[in-house]
Coordinates of C-alpha atoms and ligand atoms in Angstrom, one line a residue:
X30 CA 3.7 -5.3 -22.5
X31 CA 3.1 -3.8 -19.6
X32 CA 5.9 -2.2 -17.7
X33 CA 6.5 -2.8 -13.9
X34 CA 5.7 -0.9 -11.7
X35 CA 9.3 0.7 -9.8
X36 CA 9.4 0.8 -5.9
X37 CA 10.7 2.3 -3.5
X38 CA 10.5 1.2 -0.1
X39 CA 12.7 2.7 2.6
X40 CA 13.5 0.9 6.3
X41 CA 13.4 -1.7 4.0
X42 CA 15.5 -3.3 6.4
X43 CA 13.1 -2.9 9.0
X44 CA 10.2 -4.8 9.7
X45 CA 7.1 -2.9 8.2
X46 CA 10.0 -2.6 4.6
X47 CA 10.9 -6.2 5.0
X48 CA 7.3 -6.9 4.6
X49 CA 5.9 -4.6 2.3
X50 CA 9.3 -5.3 -0.1
X51 CA 8.2 -9.4 -0.2
X52 CA 4.5 -7.8 -1.1
X53 CA 5.5 -5.7 -3.6
X54 CA 7.5 -8.5 -5.0
X55 CA 4.3 -11.3 -4.9
X56 CA 2.8 -8.1 -6.9
X57 CA 4.9 -8.5 -9.8
X58 CA 6.8 -4.5 -8.6
X59 CA 10.1 -3.4 -9.9
X60 CA 11.7 -2.4 -5.6
X61 CA 14.8 -0.5 -4.8
X62 CA 14.9 -1.5 -0.5
X63 CA 17.0 1.4 1.3
X64 CA 18.5 1.0 4.9
X65 CA 21.1 2.2 6.7
X66 CA 21.2 -2.5 7.8
X67 CA 19.8 -5.4 5.6
X68 CA 16.8 -7.3 7.1
X69 CA 18.1 -9.0 10.1
X70 CA 15.9 -12.1 10.0
X71 CA 15.7 -12.8 6.4
X72 CA 17.3 -12.0 2.8
X73 CA 15.3 -8.8 1.1
X74 CA 12.4 -10.3 -2.3
X75 CA 14.5 -6.2 -2.6
X76 CA 15.6 -6.2 -6.8
X77 CA 17.9 -3.7 -5.7
X78 CA 19.1 -3.2 -1.8
X79 CA 21.2 -0.1 -1.0
X80 CA 22.8 0.7 1.9
X81 CA 22.7 4.1 2.3
X82 CA 21.8 6.7 5.1
X83 CA 19.3 8.6 4.4
X84 CA 19.2 11.5 7.6
X85 CA 22.2 12.7 4.3
X86 CA 21.1 14.2 1.2
X87 CA 22.9 12.6 -1.4
X88 CA 22.2 9.4 0.1
X89 CA 18.8 10.0 -0.1
X90 CA 19.6 11.4 -4.7
X91 CA 20.9 8.7 -5.1
X92 CA 17.9 5.9 -3.5
X93 CA 15.1 8.4 -5.4
X94 CA 17.7 8.3 -9.3
X95 CA 16.6 6.0 -11.7
X96 CA 12.7 6.4 -12.7
X97 CA 10.8 5.1 -9.7
X98 CA 7.4 5.7 -9.5
X99 CA 6.2 5.9 -5.8
X100 CA 8.2 6.0 -2.8
X101 CA 6.9 4.8 1.3
X102 CA 8.7 6.5 3.3
X103 CA 9.2 3.9 6.3
X104 CA 13.2 4.0 7.6
X105 CA 12.5 6.2 10.9
X106 CA 15.0 6.2 14.3
X107 CA 12.5 4.5 16.0
X108 CA 11.7 1.7 19.0
X109 CA 9.6 0.6 21.9
X110 CA 8.4 3.3 24.6
X111 CA 11.4 2.5 26.6
X112 CA 13.3 3.9 23.8
X113 CA 11.7 6.8 22.5
X114 CA 11.2 8.3 26.4
X115 CA 14.6 8.2 26.3
X116 CA 16.4 9.2 22.6
X117 CA 13.9 12.4 22.4
X118 CA 17.1 14.3 20.9
X119 CA 18.5 12.2 18.6
X120 CA 15.5 10.3 17.4
X121 CA 14.7 13.9 16.4
X122 CA 16.0 14.9 14.4
X123 CA 17.3 11.7 12.6
X124 CA 13.7 11.2 11.9
X125 CA 13.7 15.3 10.6
X126 CA 16.5 14.7 8.6
X127 CA 15.3 11.8 6.6
X128 CA 12.4 13.2 6.1
X129 CA 13.1 15.9 4.8
X130 CA 15.7 14.4 2.6
X131 CA 14.0 12.0 1.4
X132 CA 10.2 14.4 1.0
X133 CA 12.6 16.6 -1.4
X134 CA 14.7 13.9 -3.5
X135 CA 12.1 12.6 -4.5
X136 CA 10.3 15.4 -6.1
X137 CA 13.8 16.6 -7.6
X138 CA 13.5 13.1 -8.9
X139 CA 10.9 13.1 -10.3
X140 CA 8.9 10.5 -7.7
X141 CA 4.8 10.3 -8.3
X142 CA 3.5 9.5 -5.3
X143 CA 5.1 10.1 -2.1
X144 CA 3.9 8.5 1.8
X145 CA 4.9 9.3 4.9
X146 CA 4.3 6.5 7.6
X147 CA 3.1 8.2 10.7
X148 CA 2.1 7.3 13.8
X149 CA -0.4 7.8 16.6
X150 CA 2.1 8.9 19.0
X151 CA 1.0 12.7 17.0
X152 CA -2.1 12.3 19.4
X153 CA -2.9 14.5 22.2
X154 CA -1.9 13.5 25.7
X155 CA -5.0 14.9 27.2
X156 CA -7.2 12.8 24.7
X157 CA -5.8 9.7 25.9
X158 CA -5.0 9.8 30.1
X159 CA -8.4 6.7 30.7
X160 CA -7.3 2.9 29.6
X161 CA -10.9 3.4 28.5
X162 CA -10.4 6.2 25.4
X163 CA -12.8 7.0 23.4
X164 CA -10.6 6.2 19.9
X165 CA -9.3 8.7 18.3
X166 CA -10.0 10.6 15.2
X167 CA -7.6 12.3 13.0
X168 CA -8.6 16.0 14.1
X169 CA -7.7 15.1 17.4
X170 CA -4.3 15.6 16.4
X171 CA -5.1 18.9 16.8
X172 CA -4.3 21.1 19.2
X173 CA -0.8 20.0 19.4
X174 CA 0.6 18.3 22.2
X175 CA 2.5 14.9 21.0
X176 CA 4.1 12.3 22.6
X177 CA 7.9 14.2 23.1
X178 CA 10.4 13.9 20.6
X179 CA 8.8 11.1 18.2
X180 CA 4.9 12.5 17.9
X181 CA 6.1 16.0 17.4
X182 CA 8.7 15.1 14.5
X183 CA 6.0 12.0 13.0
X184 CA 3.4 15.9 13.0
X185 CA 5.9 18.4 11.8
X186 CA 6.3 15.7 8.9
X187 CA 3.0 15.2 8.2
X188 CA 2.7 19.7 7.5
X189 CA 4.8 19.4 5.1
X190 CA 3.5 16.5 3.5
X191 CA 0.8 18.7 2.9
X192 CA 3.4 21.6 2.1
X193 CA 4.3 19.8 -0.7
X194 CA 1.6 19.3 -2.4
X195 CA 0.2 23.0 -1.6
X196 CA 3.3 24.3 -3.4
X197 CA 4.3 22.1 -5.6
X198 CA 0.9 20.1 -6.0
X199 CA 3.8 17.2 -5.2
X200 CA 1.8 14.4 -4.5
X201 CA 1.6 12.9 -0.7
X202 CA -0.1 10.7 1.8
X203 CA 0.9 9.5 4.9
X204 CA -0.8 7.2 7.5
X205 CA -1.2 7.3 11.6
X206 CA -0.1 3.9 12.2
X207 CA -1.2 2.1 15.1
X208 CA 1.2 -0.3 16.9
X209 CA 1.6 -2.9 14.5
X210 CA 3.4 -6.5 15.1
X211 CA 3.7 -9.4 13.6
X212 CA 7.3 -12.4 13.4
X213 CA 10.3 -11.3 11.8
X214 CA 9.9 -7.8 14.2
X215 CA 13.1 -7.0 16.1
X216 CA 11.9 -8.7 19.8
X217 CA 14.7 -7.7 21.9
X218 CA 17.8 -5.5 22.5
X219 CA 15.8 -1.5 23.7
X220 CA 13.7 -1.2 20.1
X221 CA 10.6 -4.2 20.7
X222 CA 7.8 -3.4 21.1
X223 CA 5.2 -4.3 24.0
X224 CA 3.6 -7.8 21.6
X225 CA 7.1 -8.5 20.7
X226 CA 7.9 -8.0 23.9
X227 CA 5.4 -10.6 25.7
X228 CA 6.2 -13.0 23.5
X229 CA 9.2 -12.6 24.8
X230 CA 9.6 -13.2 28.0
X231 CA 6.6 -15.6 27.7
X232 CA 9.1 -17.5 25.8
X233 CA 12.1 -17.4 28.2
X234 CA 9.6 -18.6 31.5
X235 CA 9.3 -21.5 32.7
X236 CA 5.2 -23.1 33.6
X237 CA 4.4 -20.6 36.2
X238 CA 6.8 -18.7 37.4
X239 CA 6.9 -14.8 36.5
X240 CA 7.2 -12.7 34.0
X241 CA 8.0 -9.2 34.7
X242 CA 5.3 -6.4 33.5
X243 CA 6.2 -2.8 33.2
X244 CA 3.9 -0.5 34.4
X245 CA 0.0 -1.8 36.0
X246 CA -0.8 -2.8 33.5
X247 CA -4.4 -1.7 32.4
X248 CA -2.9 1.3 30.0
X249 CA -4.7 -0.2 26.2
X250 CA -3.4 -0.1 23.6
X251 CA -5.0 -1.5 20.4
X252 CA -2.6 -4.2 17.8
X253 CA -2.8 -4.3 14.2
X254 CA -1.7 -7.4 12.0
X255 CA 1.2 -7.0 9.2
X256 CA 0.0 -8.1 6.8
X257 CA -3.0 -6.2 7.0
X258 CA -0.6 -2.8 7.7
X259 CA 1.2 -3.8 4.7
X260 CA -2.2 -4.5 3.1
X261 CA -3.7 -0.9 4.1
X262 CA -0.6 0.4 2.5
X263 CA -1.0 0.1 0.1
X264 CA -4.4 0.8 -0.5
X265 CA -4.0 4.1 0.3
X266 CA -0.9 4.9 -2.2
X267 CA -3.9 4.2 -4.2
X268 CA -6.0 6.0 -3.5
X269 CA -6.2 9.7 -3.8
X270 CA -6.7 10.5 0.5
X271 CA -3.8 13.7 1.3
X272 CA -4.1 13.9 5.0
X273 CA -3.1 12.2 7.6
X274 CA -5.3 8.5 7.4
X275 CA -4.9 5.7 11.0
X276 CA -4.4 2.3 9.8
X277 CA -4.7 0.4 13.2
X278 CA -7.8 -1.7 14.8
X279 CA -10.5 -0.2 16.8
X280 CA -10.4 -4.1 19.1
X281 CA -9.0 -2.0 22.7
X282 CA -7.0 -4.7 25.2
X283 CA -4.9 -3.9 28.7
X284 CA -1.5 -4.9 28.9
X285 CA -2.1 -7.1 31.4
X286 CA -5.1 -9.0 28.8
X287 CA -2.3 -8.9 25.9
X288 CA 0.3 -11.2 28.2
X289 CA -2.8 -13.1 29.2
X290 CA -3.2 -14.1 25.3
X291 CA 0.6 -14.5 25.1
X292 CA 0.2 -16.4 28.2
X293 CA -2.6 -18.6 26.5
X294 CA -1.6 -18.8 22.9
X295 CA 2.4 -21.0 24.8
X296 CA 0.0 -22.4 27.0
X297 CA 1.6 -21.3 29.9
X298 CA 0.5 -19.8 33.7
X299 CA 2.0 -16.7 34.2
X300 CA 2.4 -14.5 37.4
X301 CA 2.5 -10.6 36.5
X302 CA 5.3 -8.0 38.9
X303 CA 4.9 -4.8 37.8
X304 CA 7.5 -2.0 37.5
X305 CA 5.8 0.3 38.2
X306 CA 9.1 2.8 37.2
X307 CA 9.4 2.1 33.7
X308 CA 8.0 4.1 31.1
X309 CA 4.0 2.9 30.1
X310 CA 3.7 5.8 27.3
X311 CA 0.2 7.1 27.8
X312 CA -2.6 5.3 29.6
X313 CA -5.3 4.2 27.0
X314 CA -5.0 4.7 22.8
X315 CA -7.1 3.4 20.2
X316 CA -8.2 4.1 16.7
X317 CA -10.8 5.5 15.3
X318 CA -11.6 3.5 12.4
X319 CA -14.0 6.0 10.3
X320 CA -12.5 8.1 8.1
X321 CA -10.5 4.7 7.0
X322 CA -13.4 3.1 6.2
X323 CA -15.1 5.6 4.4
X324 CA -11.8 6.5 2.1
X325 CA -11.2 2.4 1.5
X326 CA -13.8 1.0 2.0
X327 CA -12.5 -1.4 4.6
X328 CA -9.7 -2.1 7.6
X329 CA -7.8 -4.8 9.4
X330 CA -9.1 -7.8 10.1
X331 CA -6.7 -10.2 11.6
X332 CA -7.6 -11.3 15.1
X333 CA -5.4 -10.6 18.1
X334 CA -5.4 -14.0 18.1
X335 CA -5.0 -15.4 14.8
X336 CA -2.4 -12.9 15.4
X337 CA -0.1 -13.3 18.2
X338 CA -0.8 -16.9 17.8
X339 CA 1.9 -16.7 14.4
X340 CA 3.9 -14.0 15.8
X341 CA 4.4 -16.1 19.2
X342 CA 5.0 -18.9 17.4
X343 CA 8.3 -17.6 15.5
X344 CA 9.2 -15.7 18.3
X345 CA 9.2 -18.8 20.3
X346 CA 11.4 -21.0 17.4
X347 CA 13.6 -17.8 17.3
X348 CA 15.0 -18.3 20.6
X349 CA 14.9 -21.9 20.5
X350 CA 16.7 -22.4 18.0
X351 CA 19.4 -19.9 19.8
X352 CA 18.9 -22.7 22.6
X353 CA 17.1 -20.2 25.1
X354 CA 14.0 -21.9 25.5
X355 CA 13.6 -23.5 29.0
X356 CA 12.7 -27.9 28.7
X357 CA 9.2 -29.4 27.5
X358 CA 8.2 -26.4 26.1
X359 CA 5.4 -27.0 23.8
X360 CA 4.9 -24.5 20.7
X361 CA 1.3 -23.1 20.3
X362 CA 0.4 -24.5 16.4
X363 CA -1.6 -21.0 14.3
X364 CA -1.3 -20.4 10.8
X365 CA -3.0 -17.8 9.1
Ligands
NAD3 P1 11.8 -0.5 12.2 O1 12.5 0.5 13.1 O2 11.8 -2.7 12.0 O3 12.2 -0.4 11.0 C1 12.7 1.0 10.3 C2 13.9 1.5 10.0 O4 14.3 2.6 8.8 C3 14.8 0.5 10.1 O5 15.5 -1.0 9.8 C4 16.6 1.0 10.5 O6 17.7 1.6 10.2 C5 15.7 2.8 9.2 N1 17.0 3.8 9.6 C6 16.6 3.9 11.0 N2 17.8 5.6 10.3 C7 18.1 5.7 9.2 C8 18.7 5.9 8.0 N3 19.1 7.2 8.7 N4 19.1 5.6 6.4 C9 18.5 4.6 6.6 N5 17.8 3.8 7.4 C10 16.9 4.3 8.3 O7 10.5 0.4 12.3 P2 9.0 -0.1 11.8 O8 7.8 -1.1 13.6 O9 8.9 -1.3 11.0 O10 8.5 1.5 11.5 C11 8.5 1.5 10.0 C12 8.0 3.2 10.2 O11 6.1 3.2 10.8 C13 8.4 4.0 10.9 O12 8.1 5.4 10.4 C14 7.4 3.9 12.0 O13 8.7 5.0 13.7 C15 6.7 3.8 11.6 N6 6.0 2.9 12.9 C16 5.7 2.4 13.4 C17 4.8 1.7 14.3 C18 5.1 0.3 14.6 O14 4.1 -0.6 15.7 N7 5.8 -0.6 14.5 C19 3.7 2.3 14.7 C20 3.9 3.1 14.2 C21 4.9 3.8 13.7

């Protein structure tokens, strides 16, 4: 009988890691999850789940022991724009430690492939000043001018992965996610991202009420549903591509339009109050998927309408269960 592939997913208590564990289990892999915490909204399907602090060298050795074939390194100290703007030192220090120790422990424990989860925050800020931004190609990360803290640390870890290939022939993959959203992700507390935060605000506001938007709402982004993200991760790991690769959609949308989309799903008409004192990040950011298409012969296909319907419905149901939604809320239908 063919041996099961043995996979380690770090950050398996978090949003993308949890979805990835589910997918790998459904494909018959043996999976170890590692994180500081268990998943918040659902039990993990992992065969083993280790509570570890991956900033610590010994914990990284523990995580990678026992004949693991592949590592998806998704553990990171991260959050939405408010969080990453306010915590440069902590985020950079924590993630440098996680990535450096996880790479070296994986190499020492004979892992065959290591995937690093990078971010579109590595892109040069000077190329993202216009809401109608030119989609970012992988080479636009240089000359380096990334997001302070979080972006610098991600860009450096991409370089570290390249050094491990050059010096040790250790197989690494680096993926630059562009705004991943979906159910079972953080939707409040400061670490949530825009689609989850907007869904929460829309769900908590009565029809014809007002919601607060960070910035003037003209800032633009592209958004990828988590199932597409997981598909892309598995395809990239299986490929022989060792350079950093975009993983996102190339449909640009303003935050104001995103709010209207979510309000439509919720069947509500809401007024927007713009708070210009809040951080809003770069003016525009989009993914150029030319290289992604060439390398993987694939790109994310789940539409924002489909993905947001599922996400909104999940967040609304969570809040409803806590007795926090206004009366007479109609739950939007929608399954992918
Ligand atoms: P998440 O915050 O939901 O998951 C990250 C997990 O890492 C958390 O469960 C956290 O507890 C864990 N972690 C943090 N510090 C740790 C430590 N010292 N030891 C062990 N575990 C630790 O985030 P996510 O959205 O699932 O992101 C996964 C990866 O993708 C991260 O590397 C993130 O930087 C990257 N990324 C995500 C997005 C996105 O839109 N979600 C965009 C760009 C990049």
